[in-house]
Coordinates of C-alpha atoms and ligand atoms in Angstrom, one line a residue:
M1 CA 80.8 43.9 114.4
S2 CA 84.6 44.3 114.4
Q3 CA 86.0 47.3 116.3
I4 CA 86.6 50.4 114.0
H5 CA 89.5 52.5 115.1
F6 CA 89.5 56.2 114.5
R7 CA 90.6 59.4 116.3
R8 CA 88.2 61.7 118.0
H9 CA 89.2 65.2 116.9
R10 CA 86.0 66.6 118.1
R11 CA 87.1 66.2 121.7
L12 CA 89.0 69.4 121.5
R13 CA 86.1 71.3 120.0
Q14 CA 83.6 70.5 122.8
T15 CA 83.3 73.9 124.5
P16 CA 84.2 77.5 123.9
S17 CA 86.8 77.2 126.7
I18 CA 88.6 74.2 125.2
R19 CA 88.4 75.7 121.7
S20 CA 90.1 78.8 123.0
M21 CA 92.8 76.7 124.8
V22 CA 93.8 74.9 121.6
R23 CA 93.5 77.9 119.3
E24 CA 96.7 78.2 117.3
T25 CA 96.4 81.7 115.9
V26 CA 95.1 84.7 117.7
L27 CA 94.4 88.1 116.1
Q28 CA 95.3 91.0 118.3
K29 CA 95.0 94.8 118.0
E30 CA 98.8 94.9 118.1
D31 CA 98.8 93.3 114.6
L32 CA 97.0 96.1 112.9
I33 CA 98.1 99.0 110.8
Y34 CA 95.5 101.5 109.7
P35 CA 95.9 103.1 106.2
F36 CA 94.3 106.4 105.5
F37 CA 94.3 109.1 102.8
V38 CA 95.1 112.8 103.5
V39 CA 94.2 115.6 101.1
E40 CA 94.8 119.3 100.8
G41 CA 92.0 121.7 101.8
E42 CA 89.8 122.3 104.8
G43 CA 86.7 120.4 106.1
V44 CA 87.2 117.7 103.4
K45 CA 85.7 114.3 104.2
N46 CA 85.2 112.5 100.9
E47 CA 84.0 109.0 101.0
I48 CA 85.6 106.8 98.4
P49 CA 82.7 105.6 96.3
S50 CA 84.3 102.1 95.8
M51 CA 85.4 101.9 99.4
P52 CA 82.3 102.6 101.7
N53 CA 83.3 104.1 105.1
V54 CA 86.9 105.0 103.9
F55 CA 87.5 108.7 103.5
Q56 CA 89.9 111.2 102.1
L57 CA 90.5 113.6 105.0
S58 CA 91.9 117.1 105.1
L59 CA 94.5 117.9 107.8
D60 CA 92.0 119.7 110.1
L61 CA 90.1 116.4 110.4
V62 CA 93.1 114.2 110.8
N63 CA 93.6 114.7 114.6
E64 CA 90.1 113.5 115.4
E65 CA 90.6 110.4 113.3
M66 CA 94.0 109.7 114.8
N67 CA 92.6 110.1 118.4
T68 CA 89.9 107.5 117.5
V69 CA 92.6 105.1 116.1
E70 CA 94.8 105.6 119.2
D71 CA 91.8 105.2 121.6
L72 CA 90.9 101.9 119.9
G73 CA 94.4 100.6 120.7
I74 CA 95.7 100.4 117.1
P75 CA 99.4 100.9 117.3
A76 CA 100.2 102.2 113.8
V77 CA 98.9 104.1 110.8
I78 CA 100.2 104.4 107.3
V79 CA 99.8 107.8 105.6
F80 CA 98.9 108.1 101.9
G81 CA 99.0 111.6 100.5
V82 CA 96.8 112.9 97.8
P83 CA 98.5 116.2 96.7
H84 CA 97.1 119.2 95.0
D85 CA 100.0 119.7 92.6
K86 CA 101.5 117.0 90.4
D87 CA 104.4 117.3 87.9
D88 CA 106.6 114.9 85.9
V89 CA 109.1 114.3 88.7
G90 CA 106.7 114.2 91.7
T91 CA 108.1 117.3 93.4
S92 CA 105.3 117.3 96.0
A93 CA 106.4 113.9 97.2
Y94 CA 109.7 115.3 98.7
C95 CA 109.1 118.9 99.4
D96 CA 109.0 120.0 103.0
H97 CA 105.4 121.2 102.7
G98 CA 104.1 118.2 100.9
I99 CA 100.8 116.8 102.1
V100 CA 102.5 113.7 103.7
Q101 CA 105.2 115.7 105.4
K102 CA 102.5 118.0 106.9
A103 CA 100.3 115.1 108.0
V104 CA 103.2 113.3 109.6
R105 CA 104.4 116.3 111.5
Q106 CA 100.8 117.0 112.8
I107 CA 100.2 113.5 113.8
K108 CA 103.5 113.2 115.7
E109 CA 102.6 116.3 117.5
N110 CA 99.1 115.4 118.4
N111 CA 99.5 111.6 118.9
P112 CA 103.2 111.1 119.7
N113 CA 102.6 107.5 120.7
L114 CA 101.1 106.4 117.5
T115 CA 103.6 104.8 115.1
V116 CA 103.5 106.7 111.9
I117 CA 104.5 104.9 108.7
A118 CA 105.0 106.9 105.5
D119 CA 104.2 105.3 102.2
T120 CA 107.1 106.3 100.0
C121 CA 106.2 106.3 96.4
L122 CA 105.8 108.8 93.5
C123 CA 102.7 107.7 91.7
Q124 CA 100.3 110.0 93.6
F125 CA 102.6 112.9 92.9
T126 CA 103.5 112.5 89.2
D127 CA 101.3 113.9 86.5
H128 CA 101.8 110.6 84.5
G129 CA 100.8 108.5 87.5
H130 CA 103.8 106.2 87.3
C131 CA 105.9 105.3 90.4
G132 CA 109.2 106.7 88.9
V133 CA 110.8 108.9 86.3
V134 CA 109.3 108.4 82.8
E135 CA 111.2 109.1 79.6
D136 CA 109.8 108.2 76.1
G137 CA 107.2 106.0 77.8
K138 CA 109.8 104.0 79.8
I139 CA 109.9 104.0 83.6
L140 CA 113.5 104.6 84.4
N141 CA 115.0 102.8 87.3
D142 CA 118.1 104.5 88.5
P143 CA 116.9 108.2 88.2
S144 CA 113.9 107.2 90.2
L145 CA 116.0 106.0 93.1
E146 CA 117.4 109.4 93.8
L147 CA 113.9 110.9 94.1
L148 CA 112.7 108.0 96.3
A149 CA 115.7 108.5 98.7
K150 CA 114.9 112.3 98.8
T151 CA 111.2 111.5 99.6
A152 CA 112.2 109.1 102.4
V153 CA 114.5 111.6 104.0
S154 CA 112.0 114.3 103.9
Q155 CA 109.4 112.0 105.5
A156 CA 111.9 111.0 108.2
E157 CA 112.6 114.7 108.8
A158 CA 108.9 115.3 109.3
G159 CA 109.0 112.6 112.0
A160 CA 107.9 109.4 110.3
D161 CA 108.7 106.4 112.5
I162 CA 108.9 103.9 109.6
I163 CA 109.5 104.4 105.9
A164 CA 107.5 102.1 103.6
P165 CA 108.8 102.3 100.0
S166 CA 106.2 100.9 97.5
N167 CA 107.4 101.6 94.0
M168 CA 109.2 98.4 93.2
M169 CA 112.3 99.9 91.5
D170 CA 115.4 97.7 91.7
G171 CA 117.7 98.9 94.5
F172 CA 115.1 101.1 96.2
V173 CA 115.8 99.7 99.6
A174 CA 119.5 100.2 99.2
A175 CA 119.1 103.8 97.9
I176 CA 116.7 104.7 100.7
R177 CA 118.8 103.1 103.4
Q178 CA 121.8 105.0 102.2
G179 CA 119.9 108.2 102.0
L180 CA 118.4 107.8 105.5
D181 CA 121.8 106.9 107.0
E182 CA 123.6 109.8 105.4
A183 CA 121.0 112.2 106.8
G184 CA 121.4 110.7 110.3
Y185 CA 118.3 108.6 110.3
T186 CA 120.1 105.3 111.0
D187 CA 117.4 104.3 113.5
V188 CA 114.4 104.7 111.1
P189 CA 113.3 101.2 109.9
I190 CA 112.3 100.4 106.3
M191 CA 109.1 98.4 105.8
S192 CA 109.6 97.4 102.2
Y193 CA 106.9 96.5 99.8
A194 CA 109.2 93.6 98.9
V195 CA 106.7 91.5 97.1
K196 CA 104.2 93.6 95.3
Y197 CA 102.1 92.1 92.4
A198 CA 100.7 94.0 89.5
S199 CA 97.2 93.4 90.8
A200 CA 93.7 94.2 89.7
F201 CA 92.8 94.5 93.4
Y202 CA 94.3 98.0 93.6
G203 CA 91.5 99.5 91.6
P204 CA 89.6 101.2 94.4
F205 CA 92.9 102.6 95.9
R206 CA 93.7 104.3 92.7
D207 CA 90.3 106.1 92.9
A208 CA 91.1 107.1 96.4
A209 CA 94.7 108.2 95.8
H210 CA 94.2 109.5 92.2
S211 CA 97.2 107.4 91.2
S212 CA 96.2 105.5 88.1
P213 CA 98.9 105.6 85.4
K214 CA 97.8 107.9 82.6
S215 CA 99.2 105.4 80.0
G216 CA 100.3 101.9 80.1
D217 CA 100.4 99.8 83.3
R218 CA 102.8 98.9 86.1
K219 CA 103.8 95.5 84.8
T220 CA 107.4 96.4 84.1
Y221 CA 108.0 97.1 87.8
Q222 CA 105.2 95.3 89.8
M223 CA 105.3 91.5 89.7
D224 CA 103.5 89.0 87.6
P225 CA 100.8 87.2 89.8
A226 CA 101.9 83.9 88.3
N227 CA 105.3 84.0 89.9
R228 CA 106.4 82.5 93.2
L229 CA 110.2 82.1 92.9
E230 CA 110.5 85.7 91.7
A231 CA 108.9 86.7 95.0
M232 CA 111.7 85.0 96.9
R233 CA 114.3 86.8 94.8
E234 CA 112.6 90.1 95.5
A235 CA 112.4 89.5 99.2
E236 CA 116.0 88.3 99.3
S237 CA 117.3 91.5 97.6
D238 CA 115.4 93.7 100.0
I239 CA 116.8 91.8 103.0
E240 CA 120.3 92.2 101.6
E241 CA 119.7 95.9 101.0
G242 CA 118.6 96.4 104.5
A243 CA 114.8 96.0 104.8
D244 CA 113.6 95.6 108.3
F245 CA 110.0 94.4 107.5
L246 CA 108.8 92.6 104.3
I247 CA 105.4 93.4 102.9
V248 CA 103.5 91.0 100.7
K249 CA 100.8 92.7 98.7
P250 CA 97.9 91.9 98.0
A251 CA 97.1 89.4 100.8
L252 CA 94.2 87.1 100.0
S253 CA 95.3 85.7 96.6
Y254 CA 98.8 85.4 97.9
M255 CA 98.6 83.4 101.1
D256 CA 101.1 80.9 99.7
I257 CA 103.6 83.7 99.2
I258 CA 103.1 85.0 102.7
R259 CA 103.9 81.6 104.1
E260 CA 106.9 81.1 101.9
V261 CA 108.3 84.5 102.7
K262 CA 107.7 83.7 106.4
N263 CA 109.5 80.4 106.1
N264 CA 112.5 81.8 104.2
F265 CA 113.3 85.0 105.9
K266 CA 113.7 86.1 109.5
A267 CA 112.2 89.5 109.2
P268 CA 108.6 90.4 110.3
V269 CA 106.1 89.8 107.5
V270 CA 103.4 92.3 106.8
A271 CA 100.3 91.3 104.8
Y272 CA 98.6 94.2 102.9
N273 CA 94.9 93.5 102.7
V274 CA 94.4 95.9 99.8
S275 CA 91.6 98.1 98.7
G276 CA 89.9 95.6 96.3
E277 CA 89.8 93.0 99.0
Y278 CA 88.1 95.5 101.3
S279 CA 85.6 96.5 98.7
M280 CA 84.6 92.9 97.8
I281 CA 83.8 92.1 101.4
K282 CA 82.1 95.4 101.9
A283 CA 79.9 95.0 98.9
A284 CA 78.8 91.5 99.7
S285 CA 78.1 92.3 103.3
M286 CA 76.1 95.5 102.4
N287 CA 74.0 93.3 100.2
G288 CA 73.4 91.0 103.1
W289 CA 75.1 88.1 101.3
I290 CA 77.8 87.5 103.9
D291 CA 78.3 88.6 107.5
E292 CA 80.9 91.3 107.6
K293 CA 82.3 90.8 111.1
S294 CA 82.8 87.1 110.9
T295 CA 84.1 87.2 107.4
V296 CA 86.7 89.9 108.1
L297 CA 87.9 88.2 111.3
E298 CA 88.2 84.9 109.5
K299 CA 90.2 86.5 106.7
L300 CA 92.6 88.3 108.9
T301 CA 93.1 85.3 111.2
S302 CA 93.9 83.3 108.0
M303 CA 96.5 85.9 107.1
K304 CA 98.2 85.4 110.4
R305 CA 97.9 81.7 110.1
A306 CA 99.6 82.0 106.7
G307 CA 102.5 83.7 108.4
A308 CA 101.8 87.4 108.6
D309 CA 103.0 89.2 111.8
L310 CA 101.2 92.4 110.9
I311 CA 98.2 93.3 108.8
L312 CA 97.7 96.5 106.9
T313 CA 93.9 96.8 106.6
Y314 CA 91.2 99.3 105.9
F315 CA 89.1 97.3 108.4
A316 CA 91.5 98.0 111.3
K317 CA 89.1 100.3 113.2
D318 CA 86.2 97.8 112.8
V319 CA 88.4 94.9 113.9
A320 CA 89.6 96.7 117.0
R321 CA 86.0 97.4 117.9
W322 CA 85.0 93.8 117.2
L323 CA 87.9 92.4 119.3
D324 CA 86.7 94.7 122.2
E325 CA 83.2 93.4 121.8
D326 CA 84.3 89.8 122.0
N327 CA 86.5 90.2 125.1
Ligands
PBG401 C1 101.3 103.1 95.3 C2 100.4 102.2 96.0 C3 99.3 101.4 95.6 C4 98.8 100.8 96.7 C5 99.5 101.2 97.8 N1 100.6 102.0 97.4 C6 98.7 101.4 94.2 C7 99.4 100.9 93.1 O1 100.5 100.3 93.1 O2 98.9 101.1 92.0 C8 97.6 100.0 96.7 C9 96.9 99.8 98.0 C10 95.5 99.2 97.9 O3 95.0 98.8 96.9 O4 94.9 99.2 99.0 N2 102.3 102.5 94.6

């Protein structure tokens, strides 16, 4: 028989030790950002029905949660506020005693080493549920910018380490950068939701944050899932306007976009593993259809391989525990 020539790729997969020596992507605790929901009231710990093991917490229960997060070695959290009062201009988003401002102040006092990121948006705080000012059914761009900048400044005043604007108005990064700079917060970075699609995967979050639009949808400001070049235009604008980090959201259906943003821009890229992505894995694993730990670790490692430097995930605490287990 004539000699067949082929390469033996399996040589590098022989043992756990060799496999770990040639592993190209490593998931670490330092990559994780833990999102959580804070509500008014006392002793409130509401599990989100569509997100098992994710809770809305009142302020008196937040310290315990943050201690757990810090002890697990997760470096950062992102705060989502669920306010009591809503109005048409989202006043509770930028008032000094807003739920986010109170939470940020408390966390920085109790866990000064935890990096606190404030989600800067209006939809949880407006009675119509849109992320900006609405007039005659239209979401107005420029009047929304002023409110966003006010919100960002009040969050920085409360002690937020990073501002994460998520409302997808044009010019939001520029407006917030200017607002922060004028208020003396030149050192507070902006983690922009640069590429945010109008996604069906946000469904469970809207249950958790009570932020569904009362009418219409978000398709005039969030992006069409069919578009790739538009993502590059969005990211480019945010970089020009002063964004320090670029978020791509959601993550799993948008791995190509994560890679392309990574290749085209020099800023750190953040993948947002959103609520619906959490719920899908949770539901399947609770049914015994897939193994939760290995599925989640595979998914998050894939996000890093796609180019994410950081991952925002509701699984952050579980992942930190699993990484400890495996070391
Ligand atoms: C608010 C906001 C949303 C999410 C984060 N910030 C929802 C939305 O745009 O409707 C979704 C997060 C998730 O699904 O985990 N603008």
